[in-house]
PDB file of C-alpha atoms in Angstrom:
ATOM      1  CA  MET V   1       3.749-117.725  21.424  1.00 42.00           C
ATOM      2  CA  PRO V   2       3.420-114.459  19.485  1.00 44.00           C
ATOM      3  CA  PHE V   3       6.363-113.458  17.325  1.00 40.00           C
ATOM      4  CA  LEU V   4       8.494-110.707  18.856  1.00 42.00           C
ATOM      5  CA  ASN V   5      10.309-108.278  16.596  1.00 48.00           C
ATOM      6  CA  ARG V   6      13.416-107.976  18.726  1.00 43.00           C
ATOM      7  CA  SER V   7      15.221-105.732  16.261  1.00 45.00           C
ATOM      8  CA  SER V   8      12.507-103.106  16.648  1.00 43.00           C
ATOM      9  CA  GLU V   9      12.496-103.565  20.442  1.00 45.00           C
ATOM     10  CA  GLN V  10      16.217-102.915  20.605  1.00 51.00           C
ATOM     11  CA  GLN V  11      16.225 -99.976  18.211  1.00 54.00           C
ATOM     12  CA  ALA V  12      17.854 -96.911  19.770  1.00 49.00           C
ATOM     13  CA  PRO V  13      15.611 -93.892  20.285  1.00 54.00           C
ATOM     14  CA  ALA V  14      15.873 -91.192  17.640  1.00 60.00           C
ATOM     15  CA  LYS V  15      18.408 -88.493  18.462  1.00 72.00           C
ATOM     16  CA  MET V  16      16.786 -85.167  19.170  1.00 80.00           C
ATOM     17  CA  PRO V  17      17.915 -82.439  16.747  1.00 84.00           C
ATOM     18  CA  PRO V  18      19.567 -79.367  18.235  1.00 84.00           C
ATOM     19  CA  GLN V  19      17.354 -76.396  19.043  1.00 89.00           C
ATOM     20  CA  LYS V  20      18.020 -73.391  16.811  1.00 93.00           C
ATOM     21  CA  SER V  21      16.901 -69.845  17.514  1.00 93.00           C
ATOM     22  CA  SER V  22      17.616 -66.336  16.277  1.00 95.00           C
ATOM     23  CA  VAL V  23      18.491 -63.930  19.072  1.00 95.00           C
ATOM     24  CA  THR V  24      19.374 -60.279  19.441  1.00 96.00           C
ATOM     25  CA  ILE V  25      22.071 -59.218  21.865  1.00 96.00           C
ATOM     26  CA  PRO V  26      22.352 -55.683  23.240  1.00 96.00           C
ATOM     27  CA  VAL V  27      25.977 -54.597  23.587  1.00 96.00           C
ATOM     28  CA  GLY V  28      26.504 -51.017  24.657  1.00 92.00           C
ATOM     29  CA  LYS V  29      24.597 -48.758  22.285  1.00 92.00           C
ATOM     30  CA  VAL V  30      24.063 -51.380  19.563  1.00 95.00           C
ATOM     31  CA  VAL V  31      22.047 -54.567  19.120  1.00 96.00           C
ATOM     32  CA  LEU V  32      23.743 -57.515  17.418  1.00 95.00           C
ATOM     33  CA  LYS V  33      22.091 -60.379  15.540  1.00 93.00           C
ATOM     34  CA  ALA V  34      23.031 -63.950  16.406  1.00 95.00           C
ATOM     35  CA  GLU V  35      22.049 -67.580  15.892  1.00 96.00           C
ATOM     36  CA  LEU V  36      22.054 -69.871  18.919  1.00 97.00           C
ATOM     37  CA  THR V  37      22.084 -73.649  18.471  1.00 97.00           C
ATOM     38  CA  LEU V  38      21.834 -75.934  21.487  1.00 97.00           C
ATOM     39  CA  PRO V  39      21.917 -79.739  21.434  1.00 95.00           C
ATOM     40  CA  VAL V  40      20.069 -81.618  24.164  1.00 92.00           C
ATOM     41  CA  HIS V  41      22.192 -81.375  27.333  1.00 92.00           C
ATOM     42  CA  PRO V  42      24.996 -79.298  25.754  1.00 95.00           C
ATOM     43  CA  LYS V  43      28.506 -79.840  27.087  1.00 94.00           C
ATOM     44  CA  GLY V  44      29.272 -76.149  26.666  1.00 96.00           C
ATOM     45  CA  VAL V  45      28.803 -73.357  24.152  1.00 98.00           C
ATOM     46  CA  VAL V  46      31.260 -71.989  21.592  1.00 98.00           C
ATOM     47  CA  LEU V  47      31.059 -68.333  20.607  1.00 98.00           C
ATOM     48  CA  PHE V  48      32.229 -67.504  17.082  1.00 97.00           C
ATOM     49  CA  ALA V  49      34.215 -64.332  16.410  1.00 94.00           C
ATOM     50  CA  HIS V  50      34.217 -63.485  12.724  1.00 84.00           C
ATOM     51  CA  GLY V  51      36.636 -61.119  11.050  1.00 71.00           C
ATOM     52  CA  SER V  52      37.620 -59.653   7.700  1.00 59.00           C
ATOM     53  CA  GLY V  53      34.113 -58.888   6.512  1.00 61.00           C
ATOM     54  CA  SER V  54      32.508 -62.160   7.669  1.00 66.00           C
ATOM     55  CA  GLY V  55      29.512 -62.704   9.945  1.00 73.00           C
ATOM     56  CA  ARG V  56      27.045 -65.203  11.338  1.00 81.00           C
ATOM     57  CA  LEU V  57      26.107 -66.379   7.819  1.00 77.00           C
ATOM     58  CA  SER V  58      29.656 -67.399   6.892  1.00 83.00           C
ATOM     59  CA  PRO V  59      29.357 -70.850   5.248  1.00 89.00           C
ATOM     60  CA  ARG V  60      32.756 -71.918   6.605  1.00 90.00           C
ATOM     61  CA  ASN V  61      31.929 -71.071  10.203  1.00 90.00           C
ATOM     62  CA  ARG V  62      28.424 -72.506   9.886  1.00 93.00           C
ATOM     63  CA  TYR V  63      29.941 -75.791   8.755  1.00 95.00           C
ATOM     64  CA  VAL V  64      32.315 -75.832  11.740  1.00 96.00           C
ATOM     65  CA  ALA V  65      29.380 -75.026  14.018  1.00 97.00           C
ATOM     66  CA  GLU V  66      27.415 -78.001  12.675  1.00 96.00           C
ATOM     67  CA  VAL V  67      30.314 -80.330  13.459  1.00 97.00           C
ATOM     68  CA  LEU V  68      30.520 -78.926  16.986  1.00 98.00           C
ATOM     69  CA  ASN V  69      26.756 -79.379  17.410  1.00 97.00           C
ATOM     70  CA  GLU V  70      27.107 -83.030  16.394  1.00 96.00           C
ATOM     71  CA  GLN V  71      29.633 -83.417  19.215  1.00 96.00           C
ATOM     72  CA  GLY V  72      27.186 -82.061  21.777  1.00 96.00           C
ATOM     73  CA  LEU V  73      28.457 -78.485  21.893  1.00 97.00           C
ATOM     74  CA  GLY V  74      26.223 -75.448  21.614  1.00 97.00           C
ATOM     75  CA  THR V  75      27.208 -72.652  19.257  1.00 98.00           C
ATOM     76  CA  LEU V  76      26.514 -68.934  19.117  1.00 97.00           C
ATOM     77  CA  LEU V  77      27.248 -67.267  15.786  1.00 96.00           C
ATOM     78  CA  ALA V  78      26.915 -63.518  16.272  1.00 92.00           C
ATOM     79  CA  ASP V  79      27.632 -60.579  14.014  1.00 91.00           C
ATOM     80  CA  LEU V  80      30.190 -58.351  15.672  1.00 92.00           C
ATOM     81  CA  LEU V  81      29.067 -55.429  13.489  1.00 89.00           C
ATOM     82  CA  THR V  82      25.575 -54.058  12.937  1.00 88.00           C
ATOM     83  CA  SER V  83      24.073 -54.092   9.439  1.00 84.00           C
ATOM     84  CA  VAL V  84      24.819 -50.363   9.085  1.00 86.00           C
ATOM     85  CA  GLU V  85      28.428 -50.890  10.184  1.00 85.00           C
ATOM     86  CA  GLU V  86      28.777 -53.771   7.731  1.00 80.00           C
ATOM     87  CA  GLU V  87      27.668 -51.537   4.865  1.00 80.00           C
ATOM     88  CA  ILE V  88      30.233 -48.945   5.871  1.00 80.00           C
ATOM     89  CA  ASP V  89      32.930 -51.597   6.236  1.00 70.00           C
ATOM     90  CA  ASN V  90      32.191 -53.077   2.811  1.00 72.00           C
ATOM     91  CA  GLU V  91      33.289 -49.734   1.366  1.00 72.00           C
ATOM     92  CA  MET V  92      35.939 -48.569   3.828  1.00 74.00           C
ATOM     93  CA  ARG V  93      37.208 -51.990   5.031  1.00 69.00           C
ATOM     94  CA  HIS V  94      38.473 -50.582   8.321  1.00 79.00           C
ATOM     95  CA  LEU V  95      36.090 -51.843  11.007  1.00 76.00           C
ATOM     96  CA  ARG V  96      37.109 -55.458  10.422  1.00 78.00           C
ATOM     97  CA  PHE V  97      40.588 -54.432  11.589  1.00 83.00           C
ATOM     98  CA  ASP V  98      39.330 -52.463  14.591  1.00 89.00           C
ATOM     99  CA  ILE V  99      40.380 -55.146  17.061  1.00 93.00           C
ATOM    100  CA  PRO V 100      39.419 -53.230  20.242  1.00 94.00           C
ATOM    101  CA  LEU V 101      35.919 -52.708  18.801  1.00 92.00           C
ATOM    102  CA  LEU V 102      35.508 -56.380  17.856  1.00 94.00           C
ATOM    103  CA  ALA V 103      36.923 -57.560  21.195  1.00 96.00           C
ATOM    104  CA  GLY V 104      34.588 -55.259  23.109  1.00 96.00           C
ATOM    105  CA  ARG V 105      31.610 -56.618  21.206  1.00 95.00           C
ATOM    106  CA  LEU V 106      32.648 -60.208  21.947  1.00 97.00           C
ATOM    107  CA  GLN V 107      33.122 -59.361  25.620  1.00 97.00           C
ATOM    108  CA  GLY V 108      29.595 -57.941  25.680  1.00 97.00           C
ATOM    109  CA  ILE V 109      28.218 -61.068  24.002  1.00 97.00           C
ATOM    110  CA  THR V 110      30.031 -63.212  26.567  1.00 97.00           C
ATOM    111  CA  ASP V 111      28.487 -61.215  29.395  1.00 96.00           C
ATOM    112  CA  TRP V 112      25.067 -61.716  27.762  1.00 96.00           C
ATOM    113  CA  THR V 113      25.516 -65.501  27.853  1.00 96.00           C
ATOM    114  CA  GLN V 114      25.658 -65.306  31.628  1.00 94.00           C
ATOM    115  CA  GLU V 115      22.236 -63.644  31.660  1.00 94.00           C
ATOM    116  CA  ASN V 116      20.595 -66.107  29.254  1.00 93.00           C
ATOM    117  CA  ALA V 117      18.747 -68.871  31.093  1.00 92.00           C
ATOM    118  CA  ASP V 118      19.468 -71.465  28.375  1.00 91.00           C
ATOM    119  CA  ILE V 119      23.242 -71.165  28.487  1.00 93.00           C
ATOM    120  CA  ARG V 120      24.092 -69.534  31.798  1.00 92.00           C
ATOM    121  CA  GLY V 121      26.537 -71.736  33.674  1.00 91.00           C
ATOM    122  CA  LEU V 122      27.842 -73.594  30.616  1.00 95.00           C
ATOM    123  CA  GLY V 123      31.551 -73.630  29.865  1.00 95.00           C
ATOM    124  CA  ILE V 124      32.519 -71.121  27.186  1.00 98.00           C
ATOM    125  CA  GLY V 125      34.817 -71.542  24.198  1.00 98.00           C
ATOM    126  CA  TYR V 126      35.790 -69.105  21.453  1.00 98.00           C
ATOM    127  CA  PHE V 127      36.287 -69.932  17.777  1.00 97.00           C
ATOM    128  CA  GLY V 128      37.952 -67.001  16.035  1.00 96.00           C
ATOM    129  CA  ALA V 129      38.680 -66.584  12.331  1.00 92.00           C
ATOM    130  CA  SER V 130      41.033 -64.075  10.709  1.00 90.00           C
ATOM    131  CA  THR V 131      40.984 -60.793  12.697  1.00 92.00           C
ATOM    132  CA  GLY V 132      38.230 -62.286  14.853  1.00 93.00           C
ATOM    133  CA  ALA V 133      40.871 -64.541  16.396  1.00 95.00           C
ATOM    134  CA  ALA V 134      42.632 -61.512  17.866  1.00 96.00           C
ATOM    135  CA  ALA V 135      39.321 -60.284  19.261  1.00 96.00           C
ATOM    136  CA  ALA V 136      38.702 -63.724  20.776  1.00 97.00           C
ATOM    137  CA  LEU V 137      42.086 -63.763  22.492  1.00 98.00           C
ATOM    138  CA  ILE V 138      41.605 -60.304  23.982  1.00 98.00           C
ATOM    139  CA  ALA V 139      38.145 -61.298  25.209  1.00 98.00           C
ATOM    140  CA  ALA V 140      39.567 -64.526  26.661  1.00 98.00           C
ATOM    141  CA  ALA V 141      42.168 -62.517  28.549  1.00 98.00           C
ATOM    142  CA  SER V 142      39.371 -60.421  30.069  1.00 96.00           C
ATOM    143  CA  HIS V 143      37.346 -63.523  31.109  1.00 95.00           C
ATOM    144  CA  PRO V 144      40.068 -65.826  32.502  1.00 95.00           C
ATOM    145  CA  THR V 145      37.772 -67.947  34.667  1.00 93.00           C
ATOM    146  CA  LEU V 146      34.881 -68.185  32.209  1.00 95.00           C
ATOM    147  CA  VAL V 147      36.517 -68.946  28.851  1.00 97.00           C
ATOM    148  CA  GLN V 148      37.877 -72.495  28.899  1.00 98.00           C
ATOM    149  CA  ALA V 149      39.303 -72.903  25.367  1.00 98.00           C
ATOM    150  CA  VAL V 150      40.060 -70.908  22.218  1.00 98.00           C
ATOM    151  CA  VAL V 151      40.519 -72.046  18.611  1.00 98.00           C
ATOM    152  CA  SER V 152      41.890 -69.772  15.875  1.00 97.00           C
ATOM    153  CA  ARG V 153      41.270 -70.627  12.188  1.00 96.00           C
ATOM    154  CA  GLY V 154      43.639 -68.831   9.843  1.00 94.00           C
ATOM    155  CA  GLY V 155      43.757 -66.161  12.504  1.00 94.00           C
ATOM    156  CA  ARG V 156      45.858 -63.127  13.310  1.00 94.00           C
ATOM    157  CA  PRO V 157      46.689 -63.691  16.985  1.00 96.00           C
ATOM    158  CA  ASP V 158      49.624 -61.323  16.556  1.00 95.00           C
ATOM    159  CA  LEU V 159      47.109 -58.451  16.522  1.00 95.00           C
ATOM    160  CA  ALA V 160      46.446 -59.266  20.205  1.00 96.00           C
ATOM    161  CA  ALA V 161      50.140 -59.464  21.061  1.00 94.00           C
ATOM    162  CA  ASN V 162      50.032 -57.466  24.300  1.00 95.00           C
ATOM    163  CA  PHE V 163      47.212 -59.634  25.671  1.00 98.00           C
ATOM    164  CA  LEU V 164      48.570 -63.065  24.791  1.00 98.00           C
ATOM    165  CA  PRO V 165      50.486 -63.638  28.068  1.00 98.00           C
ATOM    166  CA  GLN V 166      47.243 -62.899  29.949  1.00 98.00           C
ATOM    167  CA  VAL V 167      45.234 -65.644  28.217  1.00 98.00           C
ATOM    168  CA  LYS V 168      44.707 -68.513  30.681  1.00 98.00           C
ATOM    169  CA  ALA V 169      42.681 -70.783  28.382  1.00 98.00           C
ATOM    170  CA  PRO V 170      44.456 -73.338  26.161  1.00 98.00           C
ATOM    171  CA  VAL V 171      44.621 -72.022  22.598  1.00 98.00           C
ATOM    172  CA  LEU V 172      44.715 -74.060  19.379  1.00 98.00           C
ATOM    173  CA  LEU V 173      46.087 -72.137  16.393  1.00 98.00           C
ATOM    174  CA  ILE V 174      45.167 -73.680  13.019  1.00 98.00           C
ATOM    175  CA  VAL V 175      46.866 -72.445   9.849  1.00 98.00           C
ATOM    176  CA  GLY V 176      47.064 -73.718   6.259  1.00 97.00           C
ATOM    177  CA  GLU V 177      50.430 -75.018   5.037  1.00 98.00           C
ATOM    178  CA  TYR V 178      50.555 -72.520   2.166  1.00 97.00           C
ATOM    179  CA  ASP V 179      49.613 -69.503   4.310  1.00 96.00           C
ATOM    180  CA  HIS V 180      53.295 -68.793   4.897  1.00 96.00           C
ATOM    181  CA  ASP V 181      53.153 -65.289   6.369  1.00 96.00           C
ATOM    182  CA  VAL V 182      50.344 -66.240   8.751  1.00 96.00           C
ATOM    183  CA  ILE V 183      52.283 -69.327   9.893  1.00 98.00           C
ATOM    184  CA  THR V 184      55.163 -67.055  10.896  1.00 97.00           C
ATOM    185  CA  LEU V 185      52.828 -64.702  12.775  1.00 97.00           C
ATOM    186  CA  ASN V 186      51.152 -67.624  14.553  1.00 98.00           C
ATOM    187  CA  LYS V 187      54.498 -69.076  15.616  1.00 98.00           C
ATOM    188  CA  GLN V 188      55.422 -65.740  17.127  1.00 97.00           C
ATOM    189  CA  ALA V 189      52.081 -65.598  18.944  1.00 98.00           C
ATOM    190  CA  LEU V 190      52.412 -69.168  20.213  1.00 98.00           C
ATOM    191  CA  ALA V 191      55.654 -68.224  21.965  1.00 98.00           C
ATOM    192  CA  LYS V 192      53.685 -65.727  24.079  1.00 98.00           C
ATOM    193  CA  LEU V 193      50.808 -68.082  24.938  1.00 98.00           C
ATOM    194  CA  ASN V 194      50.571 -70.565  27.804  1.00 98.00           C
ATOM    195  CA  ASP V 195      52.178 -74.015  27.644  1.00 97.00           C
ATOM    196  CA  SER V 196      48.811 -75.700  27.054  1.00 98.00           C
ATOM    197  CA  SER V 197      48.518 -74.035  23.643  1.00 98.00           C
ATOM    198  CA  ARG V 198      49.419 -75.574  20.278  1.00 98.00           C
ATOM    199  CA  LEU V 199      49.879 -74.766  16.580  1.00 98.00           C
ATOM    200  CA  ASP V 200      48.514 -77.200  13.984  1.00 98.00           C
ATOM    201  CA  ILE V 201      49.243 -76.782  10.268  1.00 98.00           C
ATOM    202  CA  ILE V 202      46.788 -78.263   7.771  1.00 98.00           C
ATOM    203  CA  PRO V 203      48.706 -79.835   4.843  1.00 97.00           C
ATOM    204  CA  ARG V 204      48.168 -78.432   1.335  1.00 96.00           C
ATOM    205  CA  ALA V 205      45.729 -75.774   2.582  1.00 97.00           C
ATOM    206  CA  ARG V 206      45.594 -72.028   1.999  1.00 94.00           C
ATOM    207  CA  HIS V 207      44.106 -69.234   4.078  1.00 91.00           C
ATOM    208  CA  LEU V 208      40.417 -70.042   3.452  1.00 89.00           C
ATOM    209  CA  PHE V 209      40.815 -73.848   3.726  1.00 95.00           C
ATOM    210  CA  GLU V 210      38.898 -74.353   0.470  1.00 94.00           C
ATOM    211  CA  GLU V 211      40.935 -77.391  -0.574  1.00 96.00           C
ATOM    212  CA  PRO V 212      39.184 -80.811  -0.388  1.00 96.00           C
ATOM    213  CA  GLY V 213      39.078 -82.046   3.189  1.00 96.00           C
ATOM    214  CA  ALA V 214      40.828 -78.996   4.669  1.00 97.00           C
ATOM    215  CA  LEU V 215      37.824 -77.435   6.386  1.00 97.00           C
ATOM    216  CA  GLU V 216      36.737 -80.855   7.648  1.00 97.00           C
ATOM    217  CA  ASP V 217      40.155 -81.200   9.291  1.00 98.00           C
ATOM    218  CA  VAL V 218      39.735 -77.775  10.895  1.00 97.00           C
ATOM    219  CA  ALA V 219      36.271 -78.646  12.206  1.00 98.00           C
ATOM    220  CA  HIS V 220      37.332 -81.947  13.747  1.00 97.00           C
ATOM    221  CA  LEU V 221      40.458 -80.470  15.310  1.00 98.00           C
ATOM    222  CA  ALA V 222      38.283 -77.757  16.850  1.00 98.00           C
ATOM    223  CA  ALA V 223      35.702 -80.274  18.082  1.00 98.00           C
ATOM    224  CA  ASP V 224      38.424 -82.370  19.721  1.00 98.00           C
ATOM    225  CA  TRP V 225      39.998 -79.302  21.334  1.00 98.00           C
ATOM    226  CA  PHE V 226      36.735 -77.985  22.761  1.00 98.00           C
ATOM    227  CA  GLY V 227      35.635 -81.472  23.781  1.00 97.00           C
ATOM    228  CA  LYS V 228      38.849 -81.913  25.745  1.00 97.00           C
ATOM    229  CA  HIS V 229      38.953 -78.518  27.455  1.00 97.00           C
ATOM    230  CA  ILE V 230      35.343 -77.404  27.963  1.00 97.00           C
ATOM    231  CA  THR V 231      34.194 -79.101  31.130  1.00 89.00           C
ATOM    232  CA  GLY V 232      30.676 -77.691  31.472  1.00 71.00           C
TER     233      GLY V 232
END
C-alpha cells in the first residue's frame, strides 16, 4: 500500500489575503482619496474618520484597520480633506476643527458606499479619532438605519453634543488613562448617548496611545465592538 502523507492531506487551505484598492470618492464639489480593503466575504465595512491633521496614511489608524481586516471586516480609510485643503490646514489649522465640514464629507462617503457594488448592502461602522469622532457621530445620527456601530479613539464626542441623543448605533468611547480632560469630555458625552454605549479607559495611556500595548488594546476593543454589533 502506498504511503499516504495524512498531514499534508489535512492541511487547511491557505487564507486568501484581503483585496486592497485605491479609490476616489466624489463628494459635492471635491474628490477624496481613499483606500478600500476587503477580506473574502466581509462581515461589514468600517469607515475611518480622521481628525486633527490626520488622514488615510495615519500609521495608528492603518494598524487598527489591519486588525479589523484580520477579523473579517472591510475598512475604508478616506481623507476628509483634499490635498489642497490639507496644505491650507497645515498652516491655518482650522479645517480639522470644522466639524460640519468633516461630518458632511463622511456622510457623502457613506452615501458612496451604497453605490459601490463591492460594499453595497454591507453593515457600516465608523471609527473616529480626535475631531473625526465628532464627525462620525454626526454622520451616524444622519444615517440611523445604516450605521450599526461607532468607535471613538481619543475622540472629542463633545463637539457633536447636539447630535448625541439622535445617535441610534451603540458607541464605544476609548480614552487613555492620562488624557484627563478628554476623559471628562467623554463622560459628559456618554451621558447623552444611548444605553448601549460604553466608555473604556486604557490604563497608563495618553492621547496618542503610543505606550507599549496601548494601541493594540484599542484595536482589539474596536474589533470586538464591531464584531458584536455589525450584522452584515
